[in-house]
Amino acid sequence: MNETVASAPDVAAEPAGGVLLRPSRGKVIAITSGKGGVGKTFLSANLAAALTRRGLRVLVLDADLGLANLDVVLNLYPKLTLHDVFSGRCTLDEAIVQAPGGFQVLLAGSGMVEYSRLTPEVREEFLRLMDTVVPRYDVVLLDTGAGISDVVLFTLSLASEVLLVATPEPTSLTDAYATIKVLATQQRRQLVRLVVNQAARPGDGRAITTQLQTVLNRFLGGSAGTAPVRLVHMGDIPVDKAVREAVMRRQLLLLQAPGCPASLAVAQIGGRLVDTVLKPG
């Protein structure tokens, strides 16, 4: 793909919610969605496996501090989590664990009410964490929460790239548009990458990307205080019964059914990320 890759401007994040971008010393990709239940965590885990296969050192950071479920997808039972790191009960190295697929993960405990709001303490802990982990890896994937809460927007502000996951359902597309609008107006994002999950037919995702781009051009293009935003279609993940089977078994799809259509689609998305974002130089 011939495209100009947007990077984070050299400014510091504001304490009020991460409305500006913070420079990333390395490649940080946030995987997010406008609504829950669209396969965001599924993509985060399997994309990490696909990138690891290409020889990259990958960390997946579970940034969904309130409703974390990366451990469920990976069938991991962590004794130490991000909460323990933030509270000083353990070191960062003690909390990072090896996941199936060869990559590393830093898991968050589910139901942590104290992290549901972006307090100055949570913000500072996250900034220190990112300063430490980003230089260690070729790519850090942030599996964010869904929606546009202060915590989600702050974690998105730490990423040099945003990968937005949506399905063809109208509610998902409406929430995807709302998310892109906030990223354009508050973070001055000029490029958002889109993955369409559960695509029924080949070409659905590209058509959806074109439709969303038309709406964005109409309502955001050229408006005062809003940067033009461009959507880049990174690929579709087709409806595939192997996905449900893998999720129910709590196994990575790329390990359980590497040749199924959805696995091949995730691998292709990983290849596009390497070619357009992660390639050296």
Short mmCIF file of C-alpha atoms in Angstrom, two decimals:
data_model
loop_
_atom_site.label_atom_id
_atom_site.label_comp_id
_atom_site.label_asym_id
_atom_site.label_seq_id
_atom_site.Cartn_x
_atom_site.Cartn_y
_atom_site.Cartn_z
CA MET A 1 0.00 0.00 0.00
CA ASN A 2 1.34 3.44 -0.91
CA GLU A 3 0.29 5.70 1.92
CA THR A 4 1.77 8.30 4.23
CA VAL A 5 1.93 6.98 7.78
CA ALA A 6 0.78 9.49 10.37
CA SER A 7 2.95 9.81 13.46
CA ALA A 8 2.42 11.37 16.85
CA PRO A 9 3.29 15.05 17.02
CA ASP A 10 6.05 16.01 19.42
CA VAL A 11 3.87 17.31 22.24
CA ALA A 12 3.12 16.06 25.72
CA ALA A 13 -0.22 14.65 26.80
CA GLU A 14 -2.35 16.96 28.91
CA PRO A 15 -3.46 15.75 32.36
CA ALA A 16 -7.11 16.43 31.53
CA GLY A 17 -7.62 13.30 29.46
CA GLY A 18 -4.91 12.79 26.92
CA VAL A 19 -6.47 15.02 24.28
CA LEU A 20 -3.04 15.55 22.73
CA LEU A 21 -0.62 12.91 21.58
CA ARG A 22 2.51 11.95 23.43
CA PRO A 23 5.60 11.00 21.44
CA SER A 24 6.14 7.24 21.28
CA ARG A 25 9.69 5.96 21.51
CA GLY A 26 8.89 3.03 19.30
CA LYS A 27 5.86 1.63 17.58
CA VAL A 28 2.72 1.64 19.68
CA ILE A 29 -0.53 0.49 18.08
CA ALA A 30 -3.82 0.92 19.95
CA ILE A 31 -6.55 -1.54 19.01
CA THR A 32 -9.91 -0.06 19.90
CA SER A 33 -13.61 -0.03 19.00
CA GLY A 34 -16.60 2.20 19.35
CA LYS A 35 -18.64 -0.53 21.06
CA GLY A 36 -17.92 -3.77 22.81
CA GLY A 37 -18.41 -7.23 21.38
CA VAL A 38 -16.89 -6.61 17.95
CA GLY A 39 -13.79 -8.80 18.39
CA LYS A 40 -11.26 -6.21 19.53
CA THR A 41 -9.46 -8.43 22.06
CA PHE A 42 -9.65 -11.42 19.70
CA LEU A 43 -7.85 -9.36 17.07
CA SER A 44 -5.28 -8.02 19.56
CA ALA A 45 -4.25 -11.52 20.65
CA ASN A 46 -4.18 -13.13 17.22
CA LEU A 47 -2.52 -10.13 15.59
CA ALA A 48 0.22 -10.38 18.21
CA ALA A 49 0.74 -14.01 17.22
CA ALA A 50 0.87 -13.06 13.54
CA LEU A 51 3.46 -10.33 14.17
CA THR A 52 5.53 -12.66 16.36
CA ARG A 53 5.66 -15.15 13.49
CA ARG A 54 7.31 -12.43 11.45
CA GLY A 55 10.15 -12.21 13.94
CA LEU A 56 9.00 -9.18 15.93
CA ARG A 57 9.24 -8.80 19.69
CA VAL A 58 5.65 -8.11 20.68
CA LEU A 59 3.99 -7.03 23.94
CA VAL A 60 0.22 -6.88 24.34
CA LEU A 61 -0.79 -4.54 27.14
CA ASP A 62 -4.31 -5.04 28.43
CA ALA A 63 -5.40 -1.41 28.73
CA ASP A 64 -9.08 -2.22 29.39
CA LEU A 65 -8.65 -1.57 33.08
CA GLY A 66 -12.29 -2.00 34.05
CA LEU A 67 -13.41 -4.98 31.96
CA ALA A 68 -10.21 -6.79 31.09
CA ASN A 69 -10.63 -10.16 29.37
CA LEU A 70 -7.39 -10.73 27.50
CA ASP A 71 -6.56 -13.41 30.07
CA VAL A 72 -9.76 -15.26 29.16
CA VAL A 73 -8.99 -15.19 25.43
CA LEU A 74 -5.48 -16.53 26.08
CA ASN A 75 -6.51 -19.02 28.78
CA LEU A 76 -4.09 -17.48 31.25
CA TYR A 77 -4.51 -17.34 35.02
CA PRO A 78 -2.19 -14.54 36.12
CA LYS A 79 -1.10 -14.26 39.71
CA LEU A 80 0.17 -10.73 39.13
CA THR A 81 -1.45 -8.01 37.03
CA LEU A 82 -1.09 -4.38 36.06
CA HIS A 83 -2.84 -3.51 39.30
CA ASP A 84 -0.02 -5.13 41.27
CA VAL A 85 2.56 -3.15 39.29
CA PHE A 86 0.75 0.16 39.86
CA SER A 87 0.31 -0.57 43.57
CA GLY A 88 3.95 -1.58 44.02
CA ARG A 89 3.23 -5.19 44.97
CA CYS A 90 5.47 -6.50 42.21
CA THR A 91 7.90 -5.35 39.57
CA LEU A 92 7.01 -4.90 35.93
CA ASP A 93 9.14 -7.88 34.91
CA GLU A 94 7.32 -10.10 37.40
CA ALA A 95 3.92 -9.19 35.89
CA ILE A 96 4.85 -9.69 32.23
CA VAL A 97 4.11 -13.27 31.18
CA GLN A 98 4.63 -15.39 28.08
CA ALA A 99 1.51 -16.07 26.07
CA PRO A 100 0.66 -18.86 23.64
CA GLY A 101 1.92 -17.72 20.27
CA GLY A 102 5.30 -16.56 21.54
CA PHE A 103 4.53 -12.96 22.48
CA GLN A 104 4.40 -11.38 25.92
CA VAL A 105 1.44 -9.88 27.75
CA LEU A 106 0.82 -7.57 30.66
CA LEU A 107 -2.64 -8.34 31.94
CA ALA A 108 -5.05 -6.14 33.85
CA GLY A 109 -7.38 -7.35 36.56
CA SER A 110 -11.08 -7.17 35.76
CA GLY A 111 -13.47 -5.00 37.75
CA MET A 112 -10.86 -2.54 39.02
CA VAL A 113 -13.19 0.35 39.87
CA GLU A 114 -10.30 2.55 40.98
CA TYR A 115 -9.05 2.60 37.39
CA SER A 116 -12.36 3.44 35.75
CA ARG A 117 -11.57 7.17 35.96
CA LEU A 118 -8.53 9.01 34.68
CA THR A 119 -7.07 10.28 37.92
CA PRO A 120 -3.63 11.98 37.99
CA GLU A 121 -2.28 8.85 39.67
CA VAL A 122 -3.52 6.52 36.92
CA ARG A 123 -2.17 8.85 34.28
CA GLU A 124 1.29 9.05 35.80
CA GLU A 125 1.47 5.28 36.35
CA PHE A 126 0.62 4.70 32.69
CA LEU A 127 3.19 7.20 31.48
CA ARG A 128 5.92 5.59 33.55
CA LEU A 129 4.86 2.16 32.33
CA MET A 130 5.01 3.15 28.67
CA ASP A 131 8.39 4.84 29.10
CA THR A 132 9.72 1.52 30.41
CA VAL A 133 8.16 -1.05 28.06
CA VAL A 134 8.16 0.68 24.66
CA PRO A 135 11.96 0.62 24.15
CA ARG A 136 12.05 -3.13 24.92
CA TYR A 137 9.83 -4.28 22.05
CA ASP A 138 9.49 -3.92 18.31
CA VAL A 139 5.79 -3.22 18.77
CA VAL A 140 3.45 -2.71 21.72
CA LEU A 141 -0.24 -3.44 21.13
CA LEU A 142 -2.63 -1.63 23.46
CA ASP A 143 -5.88 -3.58 23.84
CA THR A 144 -8.02 -0.64 24.95
CA GLY A 145 -11.51 -0.48 26.33
CA ALA A 146 -14.42 0.27 24.03
CA GLY A 147 -15.99 3.69 23.69
CA ILE A 148 -14.68 7.20 24.34
CA SER A 149 -14.22 7.45 28.09
CA ASP A 150 -11.37 9.52 29.51
CA VAL A 151 -9.33 6.40 30.25
CA VAL A 152 -9.79 5.02 26.73
CA LEU A 153 -8.92 8.34 25.08
CA PHE A 154 -5.85 8.69 27.25
CA THR A 155 -4.54 5.25 26.32
CA LEU A 156 -5.24 6.02 22.66
CA SER A 157 -3.21 9.23 22.99
CA LEU A 158 -0.14 7.13 23.83
CA ALA A 159 -0.26 5.29 20.49
CA SER A 160 1.39 6.28 17.26
CA GLU A 161 -1.27 4.33 15.34
CA VAL A 162 -4.94 3.54 15.99
CA LEU A 163 -6.48 0.35 14.62
CA LEU A 164 -10.27 0.61 14.87
CA VAL A 165 -12.31 -2.59 14.81
CA ALA A 166 -15.93 -2.54 13.63
CA THR A 167 -18.52 -4.95 12.29
CA PRO A 168 -21.01 -4.28 9.46
CA GLU A 169 -23.83 -3.79 12.02
CA PRO A 170 -25.31 -0.25 11.97
CA THR A 171 -24.75 0.26 15.72
CA SER A 172 -21.08 -0.66 15.38
CA LEU A 173 -20.59 1.68 12.43
CA THR A 174 -22.37 4.54 14.22
CA ASP A 175 -20.11 4.12 17.24
CA ALA A 176 -17.07 3.79 15.00
CA TYR A 177 -17.92 7.14 13.39
CA ALA A 178 -18.31 8.72 16.85
CA THR A 179 -14.91 7.39 17.88
CA ILE A 180 -13.20 8.68 14.74
CA LYS A 181 -14.84 12.08 15.23
CA VAL A 182 -13.46 12.36 18.77
CA LEU A 183 -10.00 11.25 17.64
CA ALA A 184 -10.04 13.90 14.91
CA THR A 185 -11.34 16.74 17.07
CA GLN A 186 -9.56 16.05 20.37
CA GLN A 187 -6.34 14.35 19.28
CA ARG A 188 -5.98 15.86 15.81
CA ARG A 189 -5.65 12.38 14.33
CA GLN A 190 -5.21 12.56 10.59
CA LEU A 191 -5.22 8.83 9.91
CA VAL A 192 -7.17 5.94 11.43
CA ARG A 193 -6.79 2.34 10.29
CA LEU A 194 -9.96 0.24 10.04
CA VAL A 195 -10.50 -3.51 10.29
CA VAL A 196 -13.97 -4.88 9.57
CA ASN A 197 -14.70 -8.05 11.50
CA GLN A 198 -17.43 -10.59 10.71
CA ALA A 199 -17.57 -9.54 7.06
CA ALA A 200 -20.19 -11.55 5.19
CA ARG A 201 -18.80 -11.02 1.68
CA PRO A 202 -15.45 -10.10 0.12
CA GLY A 203 -15.29 -6.37 -0.39
CA ASP A 204 -17.66 -5.48 2.47
CA GLY A 205 -14.94 -3.80 4.48
CA ARG A 206 -13.67 -1.66 1.64
CA ALA A 207 -17.23 -0.52 0.86
CA ILE A 208 -17.82 0.30 4.53
CA THR A 209 -14.55 2.25 4.67
CA THR A 210 -15.60 4.27 1.62
CA GLN A 211 -19.00 5.02 3.18
CA LEU A 212 -17.47 6.13 6.47
CA GLN A 213 -14.92 8.27 4.64
CA THR A 214 -17.71 10.00 2.72
CA VAL A 215 -19.52 10.84 5.97
CA LEU A 216 -16.29 12.07 7.57
CA ASN A 217 -15.51 14.28 4.58
CA ARG A 218 -18.99 15.74 4.71
CA PHE A 219 -19.18 16.52 8.41
CA LEU A 220 -15.54 16.90 9.47
CA GLY A 221 -13.58 17.85 6.37
CA GLY A 222 -12.50 21.46 6.51
CA SER A 223 -14.49 22.35 9.63
CA ALA A 224 -12.89 24.81 12.01
CA GLY A 225 -10.57 23.22 14.54
CA THR A 226 -10.84 19.77 12.99
CA ALA A 227 -8.02 18.08 11.15
CA PRO A 228 -8.96 16.17 7.99
CA VAL A 229 -9.03 12.47 8.81
CA ARG A 230 -8.30 9.66 6.39
CA LEU A 231 -9.43 6.08 6.87
CA VAL A 232 -7.17 3.28 5.70
CA HIS A 233 -8.82 -0.10 5.15
CA MET A 234 -6.43 -2.69 6.61
CA GLY A 235 -8.55 -5.74 5.85
CA ASP A 236 -11.63 -7.82 6.58
CA ILE A 237 -12.00 -10.80 8.87
CA PRO A 238 -14.72 -13.02 7.38
CA VAL A 239 -17.46 -14.78 9.28
CA ASP A 240 -15.85 -18.09 10.20
CA LYS A 241 -17.16 -20.78 12.55
CA ALA A 242 -13.57 -21.55 13.53
CA VAL A 243 -13.45 -18.22 15.36
CA ARG A 244 -16.23 -19.16 17.75
CA GLU A 245 -14.69 -22.58 18.32
CA ALA A 246 -11.35 -21.04 19.21
CA VAL A 247 -12.93 -18.46 21.52
CA MET A 248 -14.98 -21.13 23.31
CA ARG A 249 -11.85 -23.24 23.78
CA ARG A 250 -9.89 -20.16 24.88
CA GLN A 251 -7.26 -20.77 22.25
CA LEU A 252 -5.62 -18.55 19.68
CA LEU A 253 -7.22 -19.00 16.29
CA LEU A 254 -3.83 -18.81 14.57
CA LEU A 255 -2.68 -21.82 16.60
CA GLN A 256 -5.87 -23.88 16.51
CA ALA A 257 -6.86 -23.33 12.88
CA PRO A 258 -4.00 -21.57 11.07
CA GLY A 259 -5.40 -22.33 7.63
CA CYS A 260 -8.98 -21.14 8.15
CA PRO A 261 -10.18 -18.00 6.33
CA ALA A 262 -10.20 -15.82 9.47
CA SER A 263 -6.64 -16.86 10.41
CA LEU A 264 -5.39 -16.07 6.94
CA ALA A 265 -7.12 -12.67 7.11
CA VAL A 266 -5.48 -11.79 10.44
CA ALA A 267 -2.09 -12.86 9.09
CA GLN A 268 -2.65 -10.63 6.06
CA ILE A 269 -3.52 -7.67 8.30
CA GLY A 270 -0.31 -8.31 10.22
CA GLY A 271 1.64 -8.26 6.97
CA ARG A 272 0.11 -4.94 5.98
CA LEU A 273 1.04 -3.45 9.35
CA VAL A 274 4.61 -4.61 8.89
CA ASP A 275 4.79 -3.18 5.38
CA THR A 276 3.19 0.19 6.13
CA VAL A 277 3.99 0.88 9.80
CA LEU A 278 6.62 -1.41 11.27
CA LYS A 279 9.12 -1.85 8.45
CA PRO A 280 12.53 -0.52 9.55
CA GLY A 281 13.20 2.98 8.27
#
